[in-house]
PDB file of C-alpha atoms in Angstrom:
ATOM      1  CA  UNK A   4     148.093 124.093 169.107  1.00  0.00           C
ATOM      2  CA  UNK A   5     145.497 121.388 169.569  1.00  0.00           C
ATOM      3  CA  UNK A   6     146.408 119.155 166.604  1.00  0.00           C
ATOM      4  CA  UNK A   7     143.297 117.000 167.025  1.00  0.00           C
ATOM      5  CA  UNK A   8     141.025 120.008 166.568  1.00  0.00           C
ATOM      6  CA  UNK A   9     143.236 121.292 163.748  1.00  0.00           C
ATOM      7  CA  UNK A  10     143.091 117.971 161.861  1.00  0.00           C
ATOM      8  CA  UNK A  11     139.292 117.868 162.258  1.00  0.00           C
ATOM      9  CA  UNK A  12     138.720 121.250 160.612  1.00  0.00           C
ATOM     10  CA  UNK A  13     137.131 121.264 157.152  1.00  0.00           C
ATOM     11  CA  UNK A  14     140.039 123.176 155.614  1.00  0.00           C
ATOM     12  CA  UNK A  15     142.605 120.738 156.977  1.00  0.00           C
ATOM     13  CA  UNK A  16     140.542 117.713 155.842  1.00  0.00           C
ATOM     14  CA  UNK A  17     140.426 119.187 152.358  1.00  0.00           C
ATOM     15  CA  UNK A  18     144.183 119.699 152.376  1.00  0.00           C
ATOM     16  CA  UNK A  19     144.783 116.174 153.659  1.00  0.00           C
ATOM     17  CA  UNK A  20     142.528 114.691 150.998  1.00  0.00           C
ATOM     18  CA  UNK A  21     144.424 116.481 148.234  1.00  0.00           C
ATOM     19  CA  UNK A  22     147.802 115.401 149.549  1.00  0.00           C
ATOM     20  CA  UNK A  23     146.626 111.802 149.729  1.00  0.00           C
ATOM     21  CA  UNK A  24     145.312 112.028 146.201  1.00  0.00           C
ATOM     22  CA  UNK A  25     148.778 113.024 145.049  1.00  0.00           C
ATOM     23  CA  UNK A  26     150.562 110.345 147.144  1.00  0.00           C
ATOM     24  CA  UNK A  27     151.427 107.035 145.403  1.00  0.00           C
ATOM     25  CA  UNK A  28     149.113 104.207 146.405  1.00  0.00           C
ATOM     26  CA  UNK A  29     151.964 101.761 146.972  1.00  0.00           C
ATOM     27  CA  UNK A  30     155.732 101.766 147.261  1.00  0.00           C
ATOM     28  CA  UNK A  31     158.836 100.520 149.049  1.00  0.00           C
ATOM     29  CA  UNK A  32     160.038 103.276 151.370  1.00  0.00           C
ATOM     30  CA  UNK A  33     158.621 106.716 152.244  1.00  0.00           C
ATOM     31  CA  UNK A  34     160.017 109.570 154.232  1.00  0.00           C
ATOM     32  CA  UNK A  35     157.812 112.087 156.125  1.00  0.00           C
ATOM     33  CA  UNK A  36     159.813 115.266 156.821  1.00  0.00           C
ATOM     34  CA  UNK A  37     158.483 117.282 159.730  1.00  0.00           C
ATOM     35  CA  UNK A  38     156.284 114.454 160.936  1.00  0.00           C
ATOM     36  CA  UNK A  39     155.089 116.140 164.139  1.00  0.00           C
ATOM     37  CA  UNK A  40     152.193 114.008 165.482  1.00  0.00           C
ATOM     38  CA  UNK A  41     152.569 111.373 162.759  1.00  0.00           C
ATOM     39  CA  UNK A  42     149.286 112.179 161.042  1.00  0.00           C
ATOM     40  CA  UNK A  43     150.622 111.739 157.500  1.00  0.00           C
ATOM     41  CA  UNK A  44     153.161 109.055 158.514  1.00  0.00           C
ATOM     42  CA  UNK A  45     150.275 106.820 159.602  1.00  0.00           C
ATOM     43  CA  UNK A  46     148.350 107.451 156.398  1.00  0.00           C
ATOM     44  CA  UNK A  47     151.431 106.606 154.311  1.00  0.00           C
ATOM     45  CA  UNK A  48     152.039 103.447 156.357  1.00  0.00           C
ATOM     46  CA  UNK A  49     148.857 102.069 154.755  1.00  0.00           C
ATOM     47  CA  UNK A  50     150.517 102.382 151.345  1.00  0.00           C
ATOM     48  CA  UNK A  51     154.246 101.825 151.765  1.00  0.00           C
ATOM     49  CA  UNK A  52     156.283  98.865 152.997  1.00  0.00           C
ATOM     50  CA  UNK A  53     158.224 101.161 155.331  1.00  0.00           C
ATOM     51  CA  UNK A  54     157.764 104.750 156.553  1.00  0.00           C
ATOM     52  CA  UNK A  55     160.380 106.899 158.278  1.00  0.00           C
ATOM     53  CA  UNK A  56     159.137 109.868 160.308  1.00  0.00           C
ATOM     54  CA  UNK A  57     161.731 112.636 160.678  1.00  0.00           C
ATOM     55  CA  UNK A  58     161.588 115.732 162.880  1.00  0.00           C
ATOM     56  CA  UNK A  59     163.935 118.004 164.865  1.00  0.00           C
ATOM     57  CA  UNK A  60     162.835 116.181 168.002  1.00  0.00           C
ATOM     58  CA  UNK A  61     162.222 112.438 167.718  1.00  0.00           C
ATOM     59  CA  UNK A  62     158.525 111.889 166.926  1.00  0.00           C
ATOM     60  CA  UNK A  63     156.526 109.823 169.402  1.00  0.00           C
ATOM     61  CA  UNK A  64     154.421 107.717 167.062  1.00  0.00           C
ATOM     62  CA  UNK A  65     153.160 104.497 168.522  1.00  0.00           C
ATOM     63  CA  UNK A  66     152.962 102.489 165.312  1.00  0.00           C
ATOM     64  CA  UNK A  67     155.262  99.505 164.582  1.00  0.00           C
ATOM     65  CA  UNK A  68     155.118 100.302 160.862  1.00  0.00           C
ATOM     66  CA  UNK A  69     156.827 103.679 161.367  1.00  0.00           C
ATOM     67  CA  UNK A  70     160.479 104.344 162.208  1.00  0.00           C
ATOM     68  CA  UNK A  71     160.884 107.580 164.185  1.00  0.00           C
ATOM     69  CA  UNK A  72     164.094 109.539 163.668  1.00  0.00           C
ATOM     70  CA  UNK A  73     165.450 112.741 165.198  1.00  0.00           C
ATOM     71  CA  UNK A  74     167.224 114.743 162.508  1.00  0.00           C
ATOM     72  CA  UNK A  75     167.685 117.970 160.605  1.00  0.00           C
ATOM     73  CA  UNK A  76     166.393 118.156 157.027  1.00  0.00           C
ATOM     74  CA  UNK A  77     169.447 120.206 156.103  1.00  0.00           C
ATOM     75  CA  UNK A  78     171.732 117.287 156.889  1.00  0.00           C
ATOM     76  CA  UNK A  79     169.836 113.985 156.797  1.00  0.00           C
ATOM     77  CA  UNK A  80     171.704 110.841 157.782  1.00  0.00           C
ATOM     78  CA  UNK A  81     170.308 108.706 154.959  1.00  0.00           C
ATOM     79  CA  UNK A  82     172.032 107.318 151.895  1.00  0.00           C
ATOM     80  CA  UNK A  83     171.445 108.770 148.443  1.00  0.00           C
ATOM     81  CA  UNK A  84     168.146 107.578 146.971  1.00  0.00           C
ATOM     82  CA  UNK A  85     166.999 105.876 150.182  1.00  0.00           C
ATOM     83  CA  UNK A  86     163.317 106.647 149.615  1.00  0.00           C
ATOM     84  CA  UNK A  87     161.176 106.233 146.547  1.00  0.00           C
ATOM     85  CA  UNK A  88     158.778 108.804 147.978  1.00  0.00           C
ATOM     86  CA  UNK A  89     159.597 111.885 150.083  1.00  0.00           C
ATOM     87  CA  UNK A  90     156.731 113.856 151.670  1.00  0.00           C
ATOM     88  CA  UNK A  91     157.327 117.407 152.905  1.00  0.00           C
ATOM     89  CA  UNK A  92     154.299 119.547 153.819  1.00  0.00           C
ATOM     90  CA  UNK A  93     154.034 122.509 156.221  1.00  0.00           C
ATOM     91  CA  UNK A  94     157.820 122.580 156.512  1.00  0.00           C
ATOM     92  CA  UNK A  95     159.591 124.699 153.928  1.00  0.00           C
ATOM     93  CA  UNK A  96     157.836 127.907 154.872  1.00  0.00           C
ATOM     94  CA  UNK A  97     159.435 127.569 158.338  1.00  0.00           C
ATOM     95  CA  UNK A  98     162.983 126.835 157.157  1.00  0.00           C
ATOM     96  CA  UNK A  99     165.425 129.747 157.690  1.00  0.00           C
ATOM     97  CA  UNK A 100     165.946 131.286 154.262  1.00  0.00           C
ATOM     98  CA  UNK A 101     169.763 130.949 154.283  1.00  0.00           C
ATOM     99  CA  UNK A 102     169.469 127.133 154.522  1.00  0.00           C
ATOM    100  CA  UNK A 103     166.353 126.623 152.355  1.00  0.00           C
ATOM    101  CA  UNK A 104     168.309 125.688 149.233  1.00  0.00           C
ATOM    102  CA  UNK A 105     170.377 123.248 151.287  1.00  0.00           C
ATOM    103  CA  UNK A 106     167.251 121.542 152.629  1.00  0.00           C
ATOM    104  CA  UNK A 107     165.800 121.186 149.113  1.00  0.00           C
ATOM    105  CA  UNK A 108     169.063 119.679 147.856  1.00  0.00           C
ATOM    106  CA  UNK A 109     168.963 117.145 150.694  1.00  0.00           C
ATOM    107  CA  UNK A 110     165.392 116.208 149.838  1.00  0.00           C
ATOM    108  CA  UNK A 111     166.456 115.606 146.223  1.00  0.00           C
ATOM    109  CA  UNK A 112     169.472 113.581 147.367  1.00  0.00           C
ATOM    110  CA  UNK A 113     167.571 111.094 149.532  1.00  0.00           C
ATOM    111  CA  UNK A 114     164.737 110.680 147.013  1.00  0.00           C
ATOM    112  CA  UNK A 115     164.983 108.141 144.231  1.00  0.00           C
ATOM    113  CA  UNK A 116     161.674 108.836 142.477  1.00  0.00           C
ATOM    114  CA  UNK A 117     158.905 111.173 143.646  1.00  0.00           C
ATOM    115  CA  UNK A 118     158.679 114.120 146.025  1.00  0.00           C
ATOM    116  CA  UNK A 119     155.512 115.803 147.262  1.00  0.00           C
ATOM    117  CA  UNK A 120     155.819 119.375 148.522  1.00  0.00           C
ATOM    118  CA  UNK A 121     153.047 121.277 150.306  1.00  0.00           C
ATOM    119  CA  UNK A 122     153.490 125.025 151.009  1.00  0.00           C
ATOM    120  CA  UNK A 123     151.308 128.141 151.373  1.00  0.00           C
ATOM    121  CA  UNK A 124     150.768 129.680 147.946  1.00  0.00           C
ATOM    122  CA  UNK A 125     151.930 133.266 147.309  1.00  0.00           C
ATOM    123  CA  UNK A 126     151.462 134.092 150.988  1.00  0.00           C
ATOM    124  CA  UNK A 127     152.011 137.725 151.859  1.00  0.00           C
ATOM    125  CA  UNK A 128     153.946 137.157 155.083  1.00  0.00           C
ATOM    126  CA  UNK A 129     153.459 140.798 156.093  1.00  0.00           C
ATOM    127  CA  UNK A 130     149.784 140.037 156.799  1.00  0.00           C
ATOM    128  CA  UNK A 131     149.227 138.977 160.403  1.00  0.00           C
ATOM    129  CA  UNK A 132     152.800 139.500 161.489  1.00  0.00           C
ATOM    130  CA  UNK A 133     153.671 140.106 165.113  1.00  0.00           C
ATOM    131  CA  UNK A 134     156.016 142.259 167.166  1.00  0.00           C
ATOM    132  CA  UNK A 135     158.283 140.548 169.693  1.00  0.00           C
ATOM    133  CA  UNK A 136     158.128 142.563 172.932  1.00  0.00           C
ATOM    134  CA  UNK A 137     161.435 141.040 174.086  1.00  0.00           C
ATOM    135  CA  UNK A 138     163.565 142.358 171.217  1.00  0.00           C
ATOM    136  CA  UNK A 139     161.160 144.728 169.452  1.00  0.00           C
ATOM    137  CA  UNK A 140     161.494 143.052 166.041  1.00  0.00           C
ATOM    138  CA  UNK A 141     158.712 142.170 163.632  1.00  0.00           C
ATOM    139  CA  UNK A 142     157.966 138.476 162.900  1.00  0.00           C
ATOM    140  CA  UNK A 143     156.085 136.814 160.056  1.00  0.00           C
ATOM    141  CA  UNK A 144     152.847 135.021 160.984  1.00  0.00           C
ATOM    142  CA  UNK A 145     153.172 131.414 162.262  1.00  0.00           C
ATOM    143  CA  UNK A 146     156.949 131.542 161.710  1.00  0.00           C
ATOM    144  CA  UNK A 147     156.457 131.514 157.931  1.00  0.00           C
ATOM    145  CA  UNK A 148     159.718 133.064 156.802  1.00  0.00           C
ATOM    146  CA  UNK A 149     159.391 132.009 153.136  1.00  0.00           C
ATOM    147  CA  UNK A 150     156.764 132.582 150.469  1.00  0.00           C
ATOM    148  CA  UNK A 151     156.372 130.305 147.441  1.00  0.00           C
ATOM    149  CA  UNK A 152     154.964 130.144 143.940  1.00  0.00           C
ATOM    150  CA  UNK A 153     155.434 127.635 141.109  1.00  0.00           C
ATOM    151  CA  UNK A 154     158.630 129.297 139.830  1.00  0.00           C
ATOM    152  CA  UNK A 155     160.355 129.257 143.188  1.00  0.00           C
ATOM    153  CA  UNK A 156     159.636 125.581 143.800  1.00  0.00           C
ATOM    154  CA  UNK A 157     160.832 124.691 140.292  1.00  0.00           C
ATOM    155  CA  UNK A 158     164.085 126.623 140.882  1.00  0.00           C
ATOM    156  CA  UNK A 159     164.691 125.086 144.305  1.00  0.00           C
ATOM    157  CA  UNK A 160     164.306 121.539 142.930  1.00  0.00           C
ATOM    158  CA  UNK A 161     166.441 121.766 139.856  1.00  0.00           C
ATOM    159  CA  UNK A 162     167.102 117.994 139.684  1.00  0.00           C
ATOM    160  CA  UNK A 163     163.385 117.258 139.342  1.00  0.00           C
ATOM    161  CA  UNK A 164     160.605 117.828 136.874  1.00  0.00           C
ATOM    162  CA  UNK A 165     157.122 118.923 137.918  1.00  0.00           C
ATOM    163  CA  UNK A 166     154.508 116.230 137.369  1.00  0.00           C
ATOM    164  CA  UNK A 167     151.497 117.877 138.963  1.00  0.00           C
ATOM    165  CA  UNK A 168     150.440 121.020 140.785  1.00  0.00           C
ATOM    166  CA  UNK A 169     147.191 121.519 142.667  1.00  0.00           C
ATOM    167  CA  UNK A 170     145.754 124.248 144.845  1.00  0.00           C
ATOM    168  CA  UNK A 171     143.577 123.945 147.948  1.00  0.00           C
ATOM    169  CA  UNK A 172     141.464 126.654 149.581  1.00  0.00           C
ATOM    170  CA  UNK A 173     141.048 130.298 148.677  1.00  0.00           C
ATOM    171  CA  UNK A 174     143.105 133.282 149.812  1.00  0.00           C
ATOM    172  CA  UNK A 175     142.717 136.979 149.074  1.00  0.00           C
ATOM    173  CA  UNK A 176     144.876 138.366 151.873  1.00  0.00           C
ATOM    174  CA  UNK A 177     147.463 140.893 150.805  1.00  0.00           C
ATOM    175  CA  UNK A 178     148.812 144.180 152.083  1.00  0.00           C
ATOM    176  CA  UNK A 179     151.113 146.937 150.885  1.00  0.00           C
ATOM    177  CA  UNK A 180     154.246 148.644 152.206  1.00  0.00           C
ATOM    178  CA  UNK A 181     152.331 151.585 153.755  1.00  0.00           C
ATOM    179  CA  UNK A 182     149.847 149.402 155.608  1.00  0.00           C
ATOM    180  CA  UNK A 183     152.613 147.077 156.796  1.00  0.00           C
ATOM    181  CA  UNK A 184     154.737 150.005 158.025  1.00  0.00           C
ATOM    182  CA  UNK A 185     151.789 151.547 159.874  1.00  0.00           C
ATOM    183  CA  UNK A 186     150.978 148.225 161.524  1.00  0.00           C
ATOM    184  CA  UNK A 187     154.594 147.832 162.600  1.00  0.00           C
ATOM    185  CA  UNK A 188     154.438 151.328 164.140  1.00  0.00           C
ATOM    186  CA  UNK A 189     151.224 150.366 165.930  1.00  0.00           C
ATOM    187  CA  UNK A 190     152.861 147.254 167.366  1.00  0.00           C
ATOM    188  CA  UNK A 191     151.102 144.767 165.037  1.00  0.00           C
ATOM    189  CA  UNK A 192     148.046 144.409 167.305  1.00  0.00           C
ATOM    190  CA  UNK A 193     146.310 141.808 165.124  1.00  0.00           C
ATOM    191  CA  UNK A 194     149.206 139.400 164.686  1.00  0.00           C
ATOM    192  CA  UNK A 195     149.220 135.657 165.315  1.00  0.00           C
ATOM    193  CA  UNK A 196     150.260 135.884 168.957  1.00  0.00           C
ATOM    194  CA  UNK A 197     148.770 132.499 169.805  1.00  0.00           C
ATOM    195  CA  UNK A 198     151.344 130.724 167.613  1.00  0.00           C
ATOM    196  CA  UNK A 199     153.724 128.164 169.056  1.00  0.00           C
ATOM    197  CA  UNK A 200     156.621 129.491 167.005  1.00  0.00           C
ATOM    198  CA  UNK A 201     158.986 131.751 168.957  1.00  0.00           C
ATOM    199  CA  UNK A 202     160.548 135.005 167.767  1.00  0.00           C
ATOM    200  CA  UNK A 203     162.781 134.343 164.725  1.00  0.00           C
ATOM    201  CA  UNK A 204     165.227 136.981 165.934  1.00  0.00           C
ATOM    202  CA  UNK A 205     165.733 136.312 169.657  1.00  0.00           C
ATOM    203  CA  UNK A 206     163.975 133.003 170.312  1.00  0.00           C
ATOM    204  CA  UNK A 207     161.640 134.288 173.041  1.00  0.00           C
ATOM    205  CA  UNK A 208     157.987 133.340 173.120  1.00  0.00           C
ATOM    206  CA  UNK A 209     155.682 135.987 171.767  1.00  0.00           C
ATOM    207  CA  UNK A 210     153.355 137.804 174.178  1.00  0.00           C
ATOM    208  CA  UNK A 211     150.225 139.802 173.295  1.00  0.00           C
ATOM    209  CA  UNK A 212     150.819 143.496 172.586  1.00  0.00           C
ATOM    210  CA  UNK A 213     150.245 146.138 175.285  1.00  0.00           C
ATOM    211  CA  UNK A 214     147.581 148.806 174.963  1.00  0.00           C
ATOM    212  CA  UNK A 215     148.193 151.156 172.080  1.00  0.00           C
ATOM    213  CA  UNK A 216     148.596 154.910 172.319  1.00  0.00           C
ATOM    214  CA  UNK A 217     146.142 157.237 170.580  1.00  0.00           C
ATOM    215  CA  UNK A 218     148.636 157.785 167.738  1.00  0.00           C
ATOM    216  CA  UNK A 219     149.035 153.992 167.344  1.00  0.00           C
ATOM    217  CA  UNK A 220     145.243 153.575 167.271  1.00  0.00           C
ATOM    218  CA  UNK A 221     145.016 156.102 164.454  1.00  0.00           C
ATOM    219  CA  UNK A 222     147.869 154.387 162.603  1.00  0.00           C
ATOM    220  CA  UNK A 223     146.078 151.043 162.912  1.00  0.00           C
ATOM    221  CA  UNK A 224     142.919 152.518 161.366  1.00  0.00           C
ATOM    222  CA  UNK A 225     144.849 153.988 158.429  1.00  0.00           C
ATOM    223  CA  UNK A 226     146.689 150.638 157.997  1.00  0.00           C
ATOM    224  CA  UNK A 227     143.413 148.762 157.911  1.00  0.00           C
ATOM    225  CA  UNK A 228     141.855 150.924 155.199  1.00  0.00           C
ATOM    226  CA  UNK A 229     145.065 150.997 153.148  1.00  0.00           C
ATOM    227  CA  UNK A 230     145.114 147.196 153.146  1.00  0.00           C
ATOM    228  CA  UNK A 231     141.416 146.983 152.225  1.00  0.00           C
ATOM    229  CA  UNK A 232     141.999 149.221 149.222  1.00  0.00           C
ATOM    230  CA  UNK A 233     144.849 146.953 148.091  1.00  0.00           C
ATOM    231  CA  UNK A 234     142.684 143.848 148.359  1.00  0.00           C
ATOM    232  CA  UNK A 235     140.106 145.306 145.972  1.00  0.00           C
ATOM    233  CA  UNK A 236     142.591 144.593 143.183  1.00  0.00           C
ATOM    234  CA  UNK A 237     143.580 141.107 144.277  1.00  0.00           C
ATOM    235  CA  UNK A 238     142.388 138.020 142.389  1.00  0.00           C
ATOM    236  CA  UNK A 239     141.488 135.046 144.621  1.00  0.00           C
ATOM    237  CA  UNK A 240     144.228 132.428 144.696  1.00  0.00           C
ATOM    238  CA  UNK A 241     144.807 129.040 146.261  1.00  0.00           C
ATOM    239  CA  UNK A 242     145.697 128.992 149.936  1.00  0.00           C
ATOM    240  CA  UNK A 243     147.953 125.892 149.662  1.00  0.00           C
ATOM    241  CA  UNK A 244     150.042 124.664 146.727  1.00  0.00           C
ATOM    242  CA  UNK A 245     150.872 120.955 146.386  1.00  0.00           C
ATOM    243  CA  UNK A 246     153.584 120.012 143.934  1.00  0.00           C
ATOM    244  CA  UNK A 247     154.508 116.496 142.765  1.00  0.00           C
ATOM    245  CA  UNK A 248     158.132 116.352 141.610  1.00  0.00           C
ATOM    246  CA  UNK A 249     159.887 113.454 139.898  1.00  0.00           C
ATOM    247  CA  UNK A 250     163.608 112.973 140.198  1.00  0.00           C
ATOM    248  CA  UNK A 251     165.469 113.178 136.902  1.00  0.00           C
ATOM    249  CA  UNK A 252     167.867 110.293 137.561  1.00  0.00           C
ATOM    250  CA  UNK A 253     169.973 110.756 134.424  1.00  0.00           C
ATOM    251  CA  UNK A 254     171.244 114.182 135.533  1.00  0.00           C
TER     252      UNK A 254
END
């Protein structure tokens, strides 16, 4: 993915602006989980005395204000309460579901005050899914293995109270079990095959689907119309949910 082009898009600029609005204007130490190219780490470095950028591979951020660390959010090598602000956006939807609770507990542990979480809101991860042609298994779009709403975030961060929630963008995408099953049968021809994320089952890179048979073409058409009928009854919702959490330190 070309991150420069991605960051320049109007939808991403709107998301960035809202995350910055919810970020404290000053502080001692901040942690950016899943820092990638350091976009948000650099923005936070203008507000905090020190910023730590964490990712599975050590970030390459050429900024003396930022400390780059290789690490796993499920087992962070920081002391309890090391950071008065922990930033975690575009991360939790990718975390394998069996360790999601563990990651959220670690975020709570290293935070002393506020946490800002950014996740897709009520995403139907059956829409846009792919088929891995190495193992034959279906994959969620963009490697998004988790879907979130307000209740799930509140439950995952039981040692915090919610201070603010905001929504960015508009989403009306949703499908149903019949449409999803038909698309799986047809080989999920309209999935996100240009994603960087590999197959969640076998780890191979995803390749575009082969030509469909006549039966698969018919199944695709029925799947399309079944989904369109479902979407007639869907109320527009935010595309991203941003949640400010405050640590309850007397627990």
